[in-house]
Amino acid sequence: MHHRIVAPLLLLGVGSLAVSACAGERSAPVVLTVARGTEPFWLANVRTDRVLFSRAGADSAVYPYAPPDFDADGRAVYRTRRFGVDPLLTLVIQRGDCSDGMSDQRYPGRAVLTRGDSTWRGCATIVPDPVEAK
């Protein structure tokens, strides 16, 4: 009689361990796009878990990820802020052939990054699609 009670409890315990183990696993962050520019050199690495902004000779800044909005022209507009007083970081990516001006590398997108009062122009490796975002 005890094994009729113990067996379901044992299965329940094993099932709980499996669920908690799965809940603890996280999928690896996915790089959504990388935007970069030259003179001055800058980089914005947009992933599903964060946005990393860096400039040559300056400290890097990590921002929380926020999915892009799409404007009427189909441009992807990422907006994120680290703290209430920190300047807003805005990255706009649009489809269009782009060259970094220093190499023969071609990119499928153009990027404009604004942080506070500063704006930089460059290229993007991947152009988000408003249809896939829905």
CSV table of C-alpha atoms in Angstrom, one decimal:
chain,number,residue,atom,x,y,z
A,1,MET,CA,0.0,0.0,0.0
A,2,HIS,CA,2.9,2.4,0.7
A,3,HIS,CA,4.3,2.1,-2.7
A,4,ARG,CA,1.0,3.2,-4.3
A,5,ILE,CA,1.4,6.5,-2.4
A,6,VAL,CA,5.2,6.7,-2.7
A,7,ALA,CA,5.5,6.1,-6.5
A,8,PRO,CA,3.2,9.1,-7.5
A,9,LEU,CA,5.0,11.3,-4.9
A,10,LEU,CA,8.4,10.2,-6.3
A,11,LEU,CA,7.2,11.0,-9.9
A,12,LEU,CA,5.9,14.4,-8.7
A,13,GLY,CA,9.3,15.2,-7.1
A,14,VAL,CA,11.3,14.1,-10.3
A,15,GLY,CA,8.9,16.2,-12.4
A,16,SER,CA,9.4,19.2,-10.2
A,17,LEU,CA,13.2,18.9,-10.5
A,18,ALA,CA,13.0,18.7,-14.3
A,19,VAL,CA,10.7,21.8,-14.5
A,20,SER,CA,13.0,23.8,-12.2
A,21,ALA,CA,16.1,22.8,-14.1
A,22,CYS,CA,14.5,23.9,-17.4
A,23,ALA,CA,13.3,27.1,-15.9
A,24,GLY,CA,16.9,27.9,-14.8
A,25,GLU,CA,18.2,27.5,-18.3
A,26,ARG,CA,18.3,30.6,-20.5
A,27,SER,CA,18.9,30.7,-24.2
A,28,ALA,CA,22.0,32.5,-25.4
A,29,PRO,CA,21.6,36.1,-26.4
A,30,VAL,CA,21.1,36.7,-30.1
A,31,VAL,CA,22.9,39.5,-31.9
A,32,LEU,CA,20.2,41.4,-33.7
A,33,THR,CA,22.5,43.9,-35.5
A,34,VAL,CA,25.8,45.6,-35.2
A,35,ALA,CA,26.1,49.2,-36.2
A,36,ARG,CA,29.5,50.9,-36.6
A,37,GLY,CA,31.0,54.1,-37.9
A,38,THR,CA,34.4,55.7,-38.5
A,39,GLU,CA,35.9,59.0,-37.7
A,40,PRO,CA,35.3,58.8,-34.8
A,41,PHE,CA,35.2,55.0,-34.4
A,42,TRP,CA,32.0,53.8,-32.7
A,43,LEU,CA,30.1,50.6,-32.3
A,44,ALA,CA,26.6,49.6,-31.2
A,45,ASN,CA,26.1,45.9,-30.7
A,46,VAL,CA,22.3,45.2,-30.3
A,47,ARG,CA,21.5,41.9,-28.7
A,48,THR,CA,18.3,40.4,-27.2
A,49,ASP,CA,19.6,41.1,-23.7
A,50,ARG,CA,21.5,44.4,-24.1
A,51,VAL,CA,22.9,47.2,-26.3
A,52,LEU,CA,26.6,47.8,-26.0
A,53,PHE,CA,27.8,51.2,-27.1
A,54,SER,CA,31.4,52.0,-27.4
A,55,ARG,CA,33.7,54.7,-28.9
A,56,ALA,CA,37.4,54.6,-29.5
A,57,GLY,CA,39.2,56.1,-26.6
A,58,ALA,CA,36.1,56.3,-24.4
A,59,ASP,CA,34.4,54.0,-21.9
A,60,SER,CA,31.8,51.5,-23.1
A,61,ALA,CA,28.2,51.8,-21.9
A,62,VAL,CA,25.7,48.9,-21.6
A,63,TYR,CA,22.1,49.8,-22.1
A,64,PRO,CA,19.0,47.6,-21.5
A,65,TYR,CA,17.5,46.1,-24.7
A,66,ALA,CA,14.2,47.4,-26.0
A,67,PRO,CA,12.7,46.1,-29.2
A,68,PRO,CA,12.6,48.6,-32.1
A,69,ASP,CA,9.7,50.6,-33.2
A,70,PHE,CA,9.3,51.1,-36.9
A,71,ASP,CA,8.6,54.5,-38.4
A,72,ALA,CA,6.4,55.2,-41.5
A,73,ASP,CA,9.5,54.6,-43.8
A,74,GLY,CA,10.2,51.2,-42.3
A,75,ARG,CA,13.3,52.3,-40.4
A,76,ALA,CA,14.0,50.4,-37.2
A,77,VAL,CA,14.3,52.8,-34.2
A,78,TYR,CA,15.9,51.5,-31.1
A,79,ARG,CA,15.5,53.7,-28.0
A,80,THR,CA,17.0,52.9,-24.6
A,81,ARG,CA,18.2,54.6,-21.5
A,82,ARG,CA,20.4,53.3,-18.6
A,83,PHE,CA,19.2,55.7,-15.8
A,84,GLY,CA,16.7,58.5,-15.6
A,85,VAL,CA,19.4,61.2,-15.9
A,86,ASP,CA,21.5,59.3,-18.5
A,87,PRO,CA,21.2,60.5,-22.1
A,88,LEU,CA,18.8,58.6,-24.3
A,89,LEU,CA,20.5,56.3,-26.8
A,90,THR,CA,18.7,56.2,-30.2
A,91,LEU,CA,19.8,54.0,-33.0
A,92,VAL,CA,18.0,54.3,-36.4
A,93,ILE,CA,18.6,51.7,-39.0
A,94,GLN,CA,17.4,51.8,-42.6
A,95,ARG,CA,17.9,49.5,-45.5
A,96,GLY,CA,20.4,50.8,-48.1
A,97,ASP,CA,23.8,50.0,-49.3
A,98,CYS,CA,26.5,51.4,-47.0
A,99,SER,CA,30.3,51.6,-47.0
A,100,ASP,CA,32.3,52.4,-43.9
A,101,GLY,CA,34.6,54.6,-46.1
A,102,MET,CA,37.8,52.9,-44.9
A,103,SER,CA,37.5,49.4,-46.3
A,104,ASP,CA,35.9,47.6,-49.2
A,105,GLN,CA,33.3,46.1,-46.8
A,106,ARG,CA,29.7,46.7,-47.8
A,107,TYR,CA,26.8,46.6,-45.4
A,108,PRO,CA,23.0,46.2,-46.1
A,109,GLY,CA,22.0,49.1,-43.8
A,110,ARG,CA,22.7,52.6,-42.8
A,111,ALA,CA,22.8,53.6,-39.2
A,112,VAL,CA,22.4,56.9,-37.3
A,113,LEU,CA,23.2,56.8,-33.6
A,114,THR,CA,22.3,59.6,-31.2
A,115,ARG,CA,23.3,59.9,-27.6
A,116,GLY,CA,22.4,63.1,-25.9
A,117,ASP,CA,23.5,65.9,-28.1
A,118,SER,CA,26.0,63.8,-30.2
A,119,THR,CA,25.1,62.1,-33.5
A,120,TRP,CA,27.2,59.6,-35.4
A,121,ARG,CA,26.5,58.0,-38.8
A,122,GLY,CA,27.6,54.6,-40.0
A,123,CYS,CA,26.6,51.2,-41.3
A,124,ALA,CA,24.6,48.3,-40.0
A,125,THR,CA,25.2,44.5,-40.5
A,126,ILE,CA,21.6,43.5,-40.3
A,127,VAL,CA,18.5,45.5,-41.1
A,128,PRO,CA,15.5,44.6,-38.9
A,129,ASP,CA,12.3,43.8,-40.9
A,130,PRO,CA,9.0,45.3,-39.6
A,131,VAL,CA,7.1,42.3,-40.9
A,132,GLU,CA,9.3,39.8,-38.9
A,133,ALA,CA,9.0,42.0,-35.8
A,134,LYS,CA,5.3,41.4,-35.5
